[in-house]
Tab-separated table of C-alpha atoms and ligand atoms in Angstrom:
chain	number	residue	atom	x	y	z
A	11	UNK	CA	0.000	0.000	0.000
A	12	UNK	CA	1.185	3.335	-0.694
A	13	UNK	CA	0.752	6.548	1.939
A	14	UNK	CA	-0.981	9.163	0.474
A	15	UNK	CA	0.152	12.612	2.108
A	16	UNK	CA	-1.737	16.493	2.036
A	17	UNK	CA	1.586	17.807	3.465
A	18	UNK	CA	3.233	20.760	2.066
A	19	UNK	CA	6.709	21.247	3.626
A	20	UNK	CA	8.931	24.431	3.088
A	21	UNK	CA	12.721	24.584	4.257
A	22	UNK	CA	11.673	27.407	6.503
A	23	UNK	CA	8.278	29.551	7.749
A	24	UNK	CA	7.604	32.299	10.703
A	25	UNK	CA	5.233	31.270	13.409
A	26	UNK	CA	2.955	33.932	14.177
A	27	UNK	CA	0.743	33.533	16.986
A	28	UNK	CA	-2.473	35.242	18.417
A	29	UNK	CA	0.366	36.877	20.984
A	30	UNK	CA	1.816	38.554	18.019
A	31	UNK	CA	-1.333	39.484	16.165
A	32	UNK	CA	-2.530	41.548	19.205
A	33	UNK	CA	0.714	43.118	19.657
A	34	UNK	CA	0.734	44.431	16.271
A	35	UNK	CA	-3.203	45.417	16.727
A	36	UNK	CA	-2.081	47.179	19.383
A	37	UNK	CA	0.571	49.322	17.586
A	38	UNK	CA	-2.030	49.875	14.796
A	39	UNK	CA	-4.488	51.670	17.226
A	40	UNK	CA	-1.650	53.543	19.116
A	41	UNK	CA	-0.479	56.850	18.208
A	42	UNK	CA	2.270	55.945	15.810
A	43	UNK	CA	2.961	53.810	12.852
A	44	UNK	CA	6.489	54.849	12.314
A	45	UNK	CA	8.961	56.345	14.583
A	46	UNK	CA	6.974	55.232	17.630
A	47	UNK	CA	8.183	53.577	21.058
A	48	UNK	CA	8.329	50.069	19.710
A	49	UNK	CA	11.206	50.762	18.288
A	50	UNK	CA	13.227	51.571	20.827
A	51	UNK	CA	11.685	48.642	22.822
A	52	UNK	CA	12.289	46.199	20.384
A	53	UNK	CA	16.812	47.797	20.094
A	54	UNK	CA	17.075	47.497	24.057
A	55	UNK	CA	15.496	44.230	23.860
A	56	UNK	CA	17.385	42.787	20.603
A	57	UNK	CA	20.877	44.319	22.589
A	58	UNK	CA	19.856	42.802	25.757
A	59	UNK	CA	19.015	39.159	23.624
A	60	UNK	CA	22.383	39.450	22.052
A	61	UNK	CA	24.408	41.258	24.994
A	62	UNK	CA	25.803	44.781	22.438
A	63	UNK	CA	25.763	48.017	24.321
A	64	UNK	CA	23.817	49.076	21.001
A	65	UNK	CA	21.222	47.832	18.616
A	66	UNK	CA	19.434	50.078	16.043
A	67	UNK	CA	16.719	48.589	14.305
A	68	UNK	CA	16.211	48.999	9.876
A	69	UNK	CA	14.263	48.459	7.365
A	70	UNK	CA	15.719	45.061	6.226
A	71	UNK	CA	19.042	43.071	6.508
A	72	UNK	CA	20.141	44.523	3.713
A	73	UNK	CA	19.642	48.034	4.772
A	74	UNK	CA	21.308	46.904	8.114
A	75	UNK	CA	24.481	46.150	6.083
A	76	UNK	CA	24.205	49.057	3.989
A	77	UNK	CA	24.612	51.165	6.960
A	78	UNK	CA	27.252	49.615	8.477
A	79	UNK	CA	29.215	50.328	4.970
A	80	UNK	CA	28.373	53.549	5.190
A	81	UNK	CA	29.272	54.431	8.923
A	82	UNK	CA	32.653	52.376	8.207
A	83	UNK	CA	33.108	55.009	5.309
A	84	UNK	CA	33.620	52.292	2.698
A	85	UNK	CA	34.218	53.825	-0.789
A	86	UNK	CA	35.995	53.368	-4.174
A	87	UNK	CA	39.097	52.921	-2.713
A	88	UNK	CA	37.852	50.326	-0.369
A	89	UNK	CA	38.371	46.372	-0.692
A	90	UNK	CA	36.647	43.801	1.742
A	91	UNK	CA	36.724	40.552	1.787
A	92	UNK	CA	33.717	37.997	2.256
A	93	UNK	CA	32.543	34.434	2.133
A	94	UNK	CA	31.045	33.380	-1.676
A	95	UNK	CA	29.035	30.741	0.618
A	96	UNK	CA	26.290	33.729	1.529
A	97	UNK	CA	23.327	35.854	0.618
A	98	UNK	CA	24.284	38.085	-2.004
A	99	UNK	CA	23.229	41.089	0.380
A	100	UNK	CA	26.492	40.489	2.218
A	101	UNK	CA	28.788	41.153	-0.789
A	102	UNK	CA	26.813	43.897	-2.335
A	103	UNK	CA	26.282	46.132	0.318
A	104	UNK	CA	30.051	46.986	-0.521
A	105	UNK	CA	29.706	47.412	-3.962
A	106	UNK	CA	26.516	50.123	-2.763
A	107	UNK	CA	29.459	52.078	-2.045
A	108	UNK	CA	31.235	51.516	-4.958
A	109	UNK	CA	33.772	49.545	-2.929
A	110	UNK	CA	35.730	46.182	-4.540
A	111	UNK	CA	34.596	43.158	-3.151
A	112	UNK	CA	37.348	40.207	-2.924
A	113	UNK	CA	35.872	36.961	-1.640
A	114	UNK	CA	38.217	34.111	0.685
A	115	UNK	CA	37.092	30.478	-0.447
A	116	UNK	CA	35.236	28.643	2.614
A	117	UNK	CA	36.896	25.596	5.131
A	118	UNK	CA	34.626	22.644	3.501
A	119	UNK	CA	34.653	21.026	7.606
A	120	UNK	CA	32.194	24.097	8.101
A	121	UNK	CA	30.916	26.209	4.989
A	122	UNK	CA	32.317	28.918	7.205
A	123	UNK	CA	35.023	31.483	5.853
A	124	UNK	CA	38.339	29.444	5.883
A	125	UNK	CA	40.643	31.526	8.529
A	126	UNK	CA	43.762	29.804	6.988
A	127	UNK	CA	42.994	30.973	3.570
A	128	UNK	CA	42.190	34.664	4.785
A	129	UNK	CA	45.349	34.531	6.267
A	130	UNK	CA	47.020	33.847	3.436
A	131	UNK	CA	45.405	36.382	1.700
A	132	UNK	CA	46.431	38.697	4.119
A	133	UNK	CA	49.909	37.813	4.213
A	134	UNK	CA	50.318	38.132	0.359
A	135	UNK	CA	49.289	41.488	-0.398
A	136	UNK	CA	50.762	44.597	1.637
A	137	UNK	CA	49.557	45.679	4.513
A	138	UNK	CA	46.722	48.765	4.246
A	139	UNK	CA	45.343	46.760	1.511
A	140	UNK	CA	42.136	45.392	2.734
A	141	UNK	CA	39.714	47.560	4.561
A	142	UNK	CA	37.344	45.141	6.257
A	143	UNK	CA	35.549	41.875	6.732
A	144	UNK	CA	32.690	40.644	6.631
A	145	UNK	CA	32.216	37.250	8.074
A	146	UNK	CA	28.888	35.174	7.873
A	147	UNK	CA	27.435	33.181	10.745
A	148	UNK	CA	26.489	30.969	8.024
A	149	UNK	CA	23.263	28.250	8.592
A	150	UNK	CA	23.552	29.193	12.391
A	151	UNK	CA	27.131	28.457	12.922
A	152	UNK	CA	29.317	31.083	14.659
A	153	UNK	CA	32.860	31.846	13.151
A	154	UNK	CA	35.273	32.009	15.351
A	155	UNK	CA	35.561	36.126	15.760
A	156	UNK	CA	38.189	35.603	18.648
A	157	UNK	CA	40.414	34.110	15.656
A	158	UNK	CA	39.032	36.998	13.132
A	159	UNK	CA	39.836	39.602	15.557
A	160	UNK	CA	43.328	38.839	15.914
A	161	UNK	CA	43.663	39.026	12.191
A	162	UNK	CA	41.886	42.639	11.842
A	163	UNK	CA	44.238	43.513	14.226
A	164	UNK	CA	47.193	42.623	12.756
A	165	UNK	CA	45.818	43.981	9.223
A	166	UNK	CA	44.032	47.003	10.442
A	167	UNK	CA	40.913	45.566	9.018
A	168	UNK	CA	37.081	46.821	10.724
A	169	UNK	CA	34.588	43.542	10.528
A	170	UNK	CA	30.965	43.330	9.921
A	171	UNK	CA	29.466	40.402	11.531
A	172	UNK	CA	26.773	38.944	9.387
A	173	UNK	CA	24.427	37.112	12.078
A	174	UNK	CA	21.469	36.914	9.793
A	175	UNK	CA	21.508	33.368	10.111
A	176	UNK	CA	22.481	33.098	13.837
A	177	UNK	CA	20.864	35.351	16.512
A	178	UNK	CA	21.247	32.930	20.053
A	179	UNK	CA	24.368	31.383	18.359
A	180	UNK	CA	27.442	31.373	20.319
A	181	UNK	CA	31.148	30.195	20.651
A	182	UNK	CA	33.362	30.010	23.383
A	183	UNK	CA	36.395	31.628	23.283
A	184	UNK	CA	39.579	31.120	24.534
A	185	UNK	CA	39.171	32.977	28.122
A	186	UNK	CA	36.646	30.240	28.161
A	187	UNK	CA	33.764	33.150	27.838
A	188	UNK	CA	30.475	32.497	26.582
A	189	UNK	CA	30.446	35.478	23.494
A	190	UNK	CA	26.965	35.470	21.953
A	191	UNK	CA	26.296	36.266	18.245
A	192	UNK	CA	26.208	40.079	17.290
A	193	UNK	CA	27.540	40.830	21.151
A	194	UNK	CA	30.062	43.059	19.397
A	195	UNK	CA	33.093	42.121	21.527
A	196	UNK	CA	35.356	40.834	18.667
A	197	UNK	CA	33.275	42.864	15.974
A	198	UNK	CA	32.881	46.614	15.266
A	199	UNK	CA	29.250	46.286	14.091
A	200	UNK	CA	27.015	43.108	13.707
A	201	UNK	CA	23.900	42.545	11.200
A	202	UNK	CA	20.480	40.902	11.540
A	203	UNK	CA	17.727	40.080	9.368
A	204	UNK	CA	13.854	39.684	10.654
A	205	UNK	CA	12.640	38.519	6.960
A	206	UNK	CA	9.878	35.481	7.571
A	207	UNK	CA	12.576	32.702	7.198
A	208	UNK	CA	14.996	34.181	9.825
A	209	UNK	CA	14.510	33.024	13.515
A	210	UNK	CA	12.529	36.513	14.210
A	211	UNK	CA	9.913	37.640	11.761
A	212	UNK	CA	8.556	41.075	11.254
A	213	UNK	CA	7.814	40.652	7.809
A	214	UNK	CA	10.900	42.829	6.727
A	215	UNK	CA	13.040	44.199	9.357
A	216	UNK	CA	16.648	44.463	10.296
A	217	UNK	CA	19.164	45.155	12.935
A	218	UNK	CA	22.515	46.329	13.312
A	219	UNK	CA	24.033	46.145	16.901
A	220	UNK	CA	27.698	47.888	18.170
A	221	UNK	CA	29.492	48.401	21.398
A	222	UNK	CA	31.309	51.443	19.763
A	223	UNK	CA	28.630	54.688	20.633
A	224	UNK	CA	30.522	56.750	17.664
A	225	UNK	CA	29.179	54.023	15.457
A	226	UNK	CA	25.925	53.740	16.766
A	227	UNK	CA	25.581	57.637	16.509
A	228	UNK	CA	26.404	57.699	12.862
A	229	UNK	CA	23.939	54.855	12.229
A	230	UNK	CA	20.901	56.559	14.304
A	231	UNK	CA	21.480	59.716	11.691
A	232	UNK	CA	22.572	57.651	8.753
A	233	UNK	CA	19.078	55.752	8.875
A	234	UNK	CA	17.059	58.784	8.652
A	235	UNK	CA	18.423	60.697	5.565
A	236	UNK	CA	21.372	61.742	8.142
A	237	UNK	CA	19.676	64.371	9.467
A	238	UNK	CA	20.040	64.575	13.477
A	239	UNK	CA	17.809	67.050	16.039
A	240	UNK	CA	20.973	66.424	18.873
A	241	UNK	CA	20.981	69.491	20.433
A	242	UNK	CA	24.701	68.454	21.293
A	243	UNK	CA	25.574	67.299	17.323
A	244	UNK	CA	23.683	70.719	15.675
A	245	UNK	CA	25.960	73.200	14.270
A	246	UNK	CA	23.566	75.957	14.604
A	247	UNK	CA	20.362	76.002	16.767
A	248	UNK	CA	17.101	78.079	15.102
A	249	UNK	CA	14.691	76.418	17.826
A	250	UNK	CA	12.342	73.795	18.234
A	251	UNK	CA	11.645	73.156	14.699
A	252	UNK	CA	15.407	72.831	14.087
A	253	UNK	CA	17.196	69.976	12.750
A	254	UNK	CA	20.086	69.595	10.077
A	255	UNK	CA	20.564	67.533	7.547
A	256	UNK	CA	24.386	66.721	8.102
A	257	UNK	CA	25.473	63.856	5.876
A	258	UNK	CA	23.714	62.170	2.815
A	259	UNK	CA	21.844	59.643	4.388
A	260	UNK	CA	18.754	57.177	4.084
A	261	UNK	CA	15.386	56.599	4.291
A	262	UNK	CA	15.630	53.378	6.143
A	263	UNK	CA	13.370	53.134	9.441
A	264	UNK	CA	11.407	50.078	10.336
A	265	UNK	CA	7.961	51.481	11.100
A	266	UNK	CA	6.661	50.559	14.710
A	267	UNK	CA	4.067	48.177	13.711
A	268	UNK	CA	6.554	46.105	12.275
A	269	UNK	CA	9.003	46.602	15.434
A	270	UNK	CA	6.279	45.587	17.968
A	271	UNK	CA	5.614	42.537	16.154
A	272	UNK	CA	9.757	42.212	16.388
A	273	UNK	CA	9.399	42.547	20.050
A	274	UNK	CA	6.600	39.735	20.676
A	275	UNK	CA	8.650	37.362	18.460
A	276	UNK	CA	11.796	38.072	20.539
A	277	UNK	CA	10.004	36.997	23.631
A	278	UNK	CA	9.900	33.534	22.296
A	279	UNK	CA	13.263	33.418	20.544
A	280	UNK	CA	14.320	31.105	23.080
A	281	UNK	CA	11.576	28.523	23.261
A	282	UNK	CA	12.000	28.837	19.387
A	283	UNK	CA	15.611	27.927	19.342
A	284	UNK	CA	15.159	24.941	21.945
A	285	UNK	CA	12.438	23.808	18.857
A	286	UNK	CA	15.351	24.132	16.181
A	287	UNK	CA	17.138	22.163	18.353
A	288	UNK	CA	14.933	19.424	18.843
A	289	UNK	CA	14.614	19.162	15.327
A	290	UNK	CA	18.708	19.423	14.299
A	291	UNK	CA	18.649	16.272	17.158
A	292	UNK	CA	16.426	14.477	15.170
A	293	UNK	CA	17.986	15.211	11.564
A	294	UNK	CA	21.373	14.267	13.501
A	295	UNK	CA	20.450	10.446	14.560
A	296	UNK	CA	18.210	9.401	11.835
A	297	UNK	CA	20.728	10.038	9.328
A	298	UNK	CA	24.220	9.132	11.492
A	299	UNK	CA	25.004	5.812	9.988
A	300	UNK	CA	23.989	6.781	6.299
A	301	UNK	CA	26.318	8.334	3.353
A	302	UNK	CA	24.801	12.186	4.463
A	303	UNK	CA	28.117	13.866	4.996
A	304	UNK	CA	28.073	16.251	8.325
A	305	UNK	CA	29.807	19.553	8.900
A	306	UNK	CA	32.597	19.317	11.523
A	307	UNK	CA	33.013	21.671	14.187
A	308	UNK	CA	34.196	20.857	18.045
A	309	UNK	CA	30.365	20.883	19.420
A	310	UNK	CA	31.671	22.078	22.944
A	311	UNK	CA	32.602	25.004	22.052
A	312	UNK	CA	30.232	25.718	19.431
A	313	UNK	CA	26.463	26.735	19.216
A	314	UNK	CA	24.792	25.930	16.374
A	315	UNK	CA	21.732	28.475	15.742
A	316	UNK	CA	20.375	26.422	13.007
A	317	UNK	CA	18.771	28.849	11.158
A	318	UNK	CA	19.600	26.129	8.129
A	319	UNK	CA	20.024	22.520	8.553
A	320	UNK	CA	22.538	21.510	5.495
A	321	UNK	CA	23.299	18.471	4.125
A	322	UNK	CA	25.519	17.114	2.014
A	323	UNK	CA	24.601	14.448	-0.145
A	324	UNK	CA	25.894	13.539	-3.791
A	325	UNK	CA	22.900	13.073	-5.887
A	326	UNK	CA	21.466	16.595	-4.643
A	327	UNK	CA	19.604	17.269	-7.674
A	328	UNK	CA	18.058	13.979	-7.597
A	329	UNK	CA	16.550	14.027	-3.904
A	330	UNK	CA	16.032	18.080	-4.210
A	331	UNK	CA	13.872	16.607	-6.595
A	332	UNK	CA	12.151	12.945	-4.973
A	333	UNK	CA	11.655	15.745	-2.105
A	334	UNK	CA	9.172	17.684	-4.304
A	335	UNK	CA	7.430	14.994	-5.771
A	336	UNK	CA	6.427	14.339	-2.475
A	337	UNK	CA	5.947	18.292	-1.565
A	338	UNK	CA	9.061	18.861	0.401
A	339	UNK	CA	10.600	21.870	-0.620
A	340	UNK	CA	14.114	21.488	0.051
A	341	UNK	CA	16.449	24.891	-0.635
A	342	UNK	CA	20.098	25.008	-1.866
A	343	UNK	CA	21.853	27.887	0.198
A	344	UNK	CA	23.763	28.957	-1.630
A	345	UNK	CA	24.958	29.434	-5.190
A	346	UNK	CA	28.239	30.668	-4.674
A	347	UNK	CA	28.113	34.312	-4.958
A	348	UNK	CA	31.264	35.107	-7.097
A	349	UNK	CA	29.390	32.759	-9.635
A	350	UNK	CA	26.530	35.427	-10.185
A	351	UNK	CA	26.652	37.029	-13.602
A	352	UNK	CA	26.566	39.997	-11.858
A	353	UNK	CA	30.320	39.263	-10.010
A	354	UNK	CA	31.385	37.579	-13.138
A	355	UNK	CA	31.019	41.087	-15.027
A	356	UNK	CA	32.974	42.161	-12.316
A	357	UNK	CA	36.152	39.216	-13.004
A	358	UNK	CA	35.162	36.978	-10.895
A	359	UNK	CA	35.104	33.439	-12.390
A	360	UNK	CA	33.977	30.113	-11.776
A	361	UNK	CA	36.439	27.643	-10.825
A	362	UNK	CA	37.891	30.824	-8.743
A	363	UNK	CA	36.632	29.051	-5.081
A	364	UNK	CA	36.880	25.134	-5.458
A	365	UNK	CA	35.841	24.685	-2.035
A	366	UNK	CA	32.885	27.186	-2.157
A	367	UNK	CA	32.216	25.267	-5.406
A	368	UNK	CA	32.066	21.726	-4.636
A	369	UNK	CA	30.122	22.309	-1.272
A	370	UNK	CA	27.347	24.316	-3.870
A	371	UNK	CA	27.115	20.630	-5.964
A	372	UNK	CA	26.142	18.555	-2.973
A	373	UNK	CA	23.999	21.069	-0.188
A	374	UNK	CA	20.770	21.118	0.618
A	375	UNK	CA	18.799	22.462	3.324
A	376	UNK	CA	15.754	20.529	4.971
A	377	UNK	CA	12.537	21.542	6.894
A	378	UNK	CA	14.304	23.320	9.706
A	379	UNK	CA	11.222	25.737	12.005
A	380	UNK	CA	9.713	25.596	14.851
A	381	UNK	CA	6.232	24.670	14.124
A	382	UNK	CA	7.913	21.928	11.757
A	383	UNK	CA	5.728	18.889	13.921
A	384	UNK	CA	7.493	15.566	14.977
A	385	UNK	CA	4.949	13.720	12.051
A	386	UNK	CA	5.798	16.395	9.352
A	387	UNK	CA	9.653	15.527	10.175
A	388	UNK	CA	9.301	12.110	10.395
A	389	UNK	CA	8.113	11.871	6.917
A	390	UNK	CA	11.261	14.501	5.437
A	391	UNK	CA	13.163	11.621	6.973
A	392	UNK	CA	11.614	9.001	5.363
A	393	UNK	CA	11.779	10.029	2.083
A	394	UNK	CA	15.366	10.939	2.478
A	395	UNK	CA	16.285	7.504	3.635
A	396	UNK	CA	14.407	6.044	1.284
A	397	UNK	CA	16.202	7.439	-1.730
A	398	UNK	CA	19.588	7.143	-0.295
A	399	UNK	CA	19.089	3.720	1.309
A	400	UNK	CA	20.016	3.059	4.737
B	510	PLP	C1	18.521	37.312	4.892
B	510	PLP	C2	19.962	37.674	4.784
B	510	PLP	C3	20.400	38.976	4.476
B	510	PLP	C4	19.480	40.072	4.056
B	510	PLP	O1	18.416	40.305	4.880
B	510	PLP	P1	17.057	40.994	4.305
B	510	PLP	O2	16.325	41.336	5.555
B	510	PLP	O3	16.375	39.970	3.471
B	510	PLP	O4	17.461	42.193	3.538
B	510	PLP	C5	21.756	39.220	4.501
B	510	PLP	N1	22.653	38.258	4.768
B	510	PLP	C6	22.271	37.002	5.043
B	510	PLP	C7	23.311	35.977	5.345
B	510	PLP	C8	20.923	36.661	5.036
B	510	PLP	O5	20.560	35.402	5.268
């Protein structure tokens, strides 16, 4: 006998509950949409979560990064260097600037940047020729900023933590310290994303948090078209009406309807997490003794956010596939980013990251969210195990 199944299972989906509906009700019948005091609720929350002195909240991830460029004053004469395993966002938000974007090729053990190759790269160009950073928390797994750190250092280089995929992540680092994702101890500024996949929705929404209060001052202006109303930052003072616009800036505020749903979400990030968990547990044991290769990282010291739950598996094209015959939409994160026509215009090529590469041929990411149930997940596993065999 065959199963029949009505289940239609994405790799990832918010939860929205009736606690979130009424807090965004709420905001709607308040006095502001925009600009309001869920917004500053939802940054002293979000710092508090992650443990930054700072946290301004934007439009988008994308935004987020876009800022941090900005207040890091990257421009034509500026080269950072990124992961090609990532969301194009965290590459372009250089080129925004008209900065050159030079990627390092990733440690195949972990997807993650490779700190030996950026190393290298370091060491074989002169010194003052990098500007920055930016390393990616990619799936949910922290890099190892402690190690990153002592590289800018060295180099002179600023870094932009991309925690998109990783807010409640953590590693510990050699002083045996707990340092959270985004806590800005080893990074200047640190990025999140609140689009419906990420671990808090708001529908679109961002974050950028900082222990450095320059920083965070240039953001707070640069997000509003750069105009500021400090009485202590004006150059001249008219009155109350006065403001100036100082700097070219953005329009790139979240509005507050979107931030109070930000702030119900973050109440539950942690009974969310303990979810993602339970279901990375599962993934782990059903597939331990079959050819599903797993990413290597000491698990001690290491906290996996799983945002993503990657695989590796040979045939990828051919279970991506069995998967959606049987309406389980598997993702591939990511096509290597220095393979976009867009980079290739640019001189990247293909063949240019053979690590990056090869771990793009074989990845996919399964059902990985909280409301994912325990039936739902047991049949993702079956169908897996029944195309690659036990
Ligand atoms: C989602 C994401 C972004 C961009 O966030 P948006 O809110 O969609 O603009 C940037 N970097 C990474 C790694 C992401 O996953």
């Amino acid at each position: 006998m065959t199963t029949t199944t009505t289940f239609s299972i994405p790799y990832g989906k918010q939860n929205i509950t009736q606690d979130d509906i009424n807090a965004v009700v709420e905001t709607l019948q308040a006095d502001f949409l925009t600009q309001g005091p869920k917004i500053d609720e939802f940054e002293t929350k979000f710092a508090d979560y992650v443990g930054s002195k700072y946290a301004v909240a934007v439009s988008n991830g994308t935004a987020a990064l876009h800022l941090c460029a900005l207040a890091l004053n990257v421009n034509e004469k500026s080269k950072v260097i990124t992961t090609p395993i990532t969301f194009a966002a965290s590459a372009n938000c250089i080129k925004y600037c008209g900065g050159e974007v030079i990627f390092a090729d990733i440690d195949p053990k972990t997807a993650l940047i490779d700190l030996e190759k950026l190393e290298e790269l370091l060491k074989s160009n002169p010194k003052g020729t990098f500007d920055g950073i930016i390393p990616v928390d990619f799936m949910g797994l922290p890099v190892d900023l402690e190690k990153v750190k002592k590289l800018a250092e060295e180099y002179g280089l600023w870094i932009i933590e991309d925690a998109c995929h990783a807010p409640g992540g953590y590693f510990i680092d050699s002083k045996n310290k707990k340092q959270n994702c985004g806590n800005g101890n080893y990074a200047d500024l640190a990025i999140f994303s609140f689009h419906p996949v990420k671990h808090i929705a708001s529908g679109e929404g961002g974050m950028v948090t900082t222990n450095d209060k320059n920083l965070y001052d240039k953001l707070i202006k640069l997000r509003t078209h750069g105009i500021t109303k400090n009485p202590d930052l004006l150059q001249e003072n008219h009155g109350g009406w006065y403001y100036e616009m100082q700097e070219l800036g953005y329009n790139y505020r979240i509005p507050d309807i979107l931030a109070a749903l930000g702030v119900s979400q973050l109440s539950r990030a942690e009974e969310m997490m303990q979810k993602r968990q339970e279901i990375a547990k599962r993934y782990d044991e059903a597939f331990k003794d079959t050819k599903i290769q797993f990413f290597q990282y000491p698990k001690d010291s290491i906290f996996h956010a799983y945002h993503l739950y990657v695989i590796q598996i040979e045939d990828r094209k051919g279970l991506y596939d069995y998967l959606r015959e049987n309406n389980i939409f598997a993702q591939v994160h990511y096509i290597p980013v220095h393979t976009m026509p867009y980079y290739q215009t640019l001189g990247h090529k293909k063949g240019d990251f053979p690590s990056a590469e090869n771990y793009y041929k074989s990845c996919l990411s399964l059902p990985m969210y909280p409301t994912l149930t325990e039936e739902e997940q047991n049949f993702v596993i079956e169908k897996i195990l029944e195309f690659v065999g036990k």
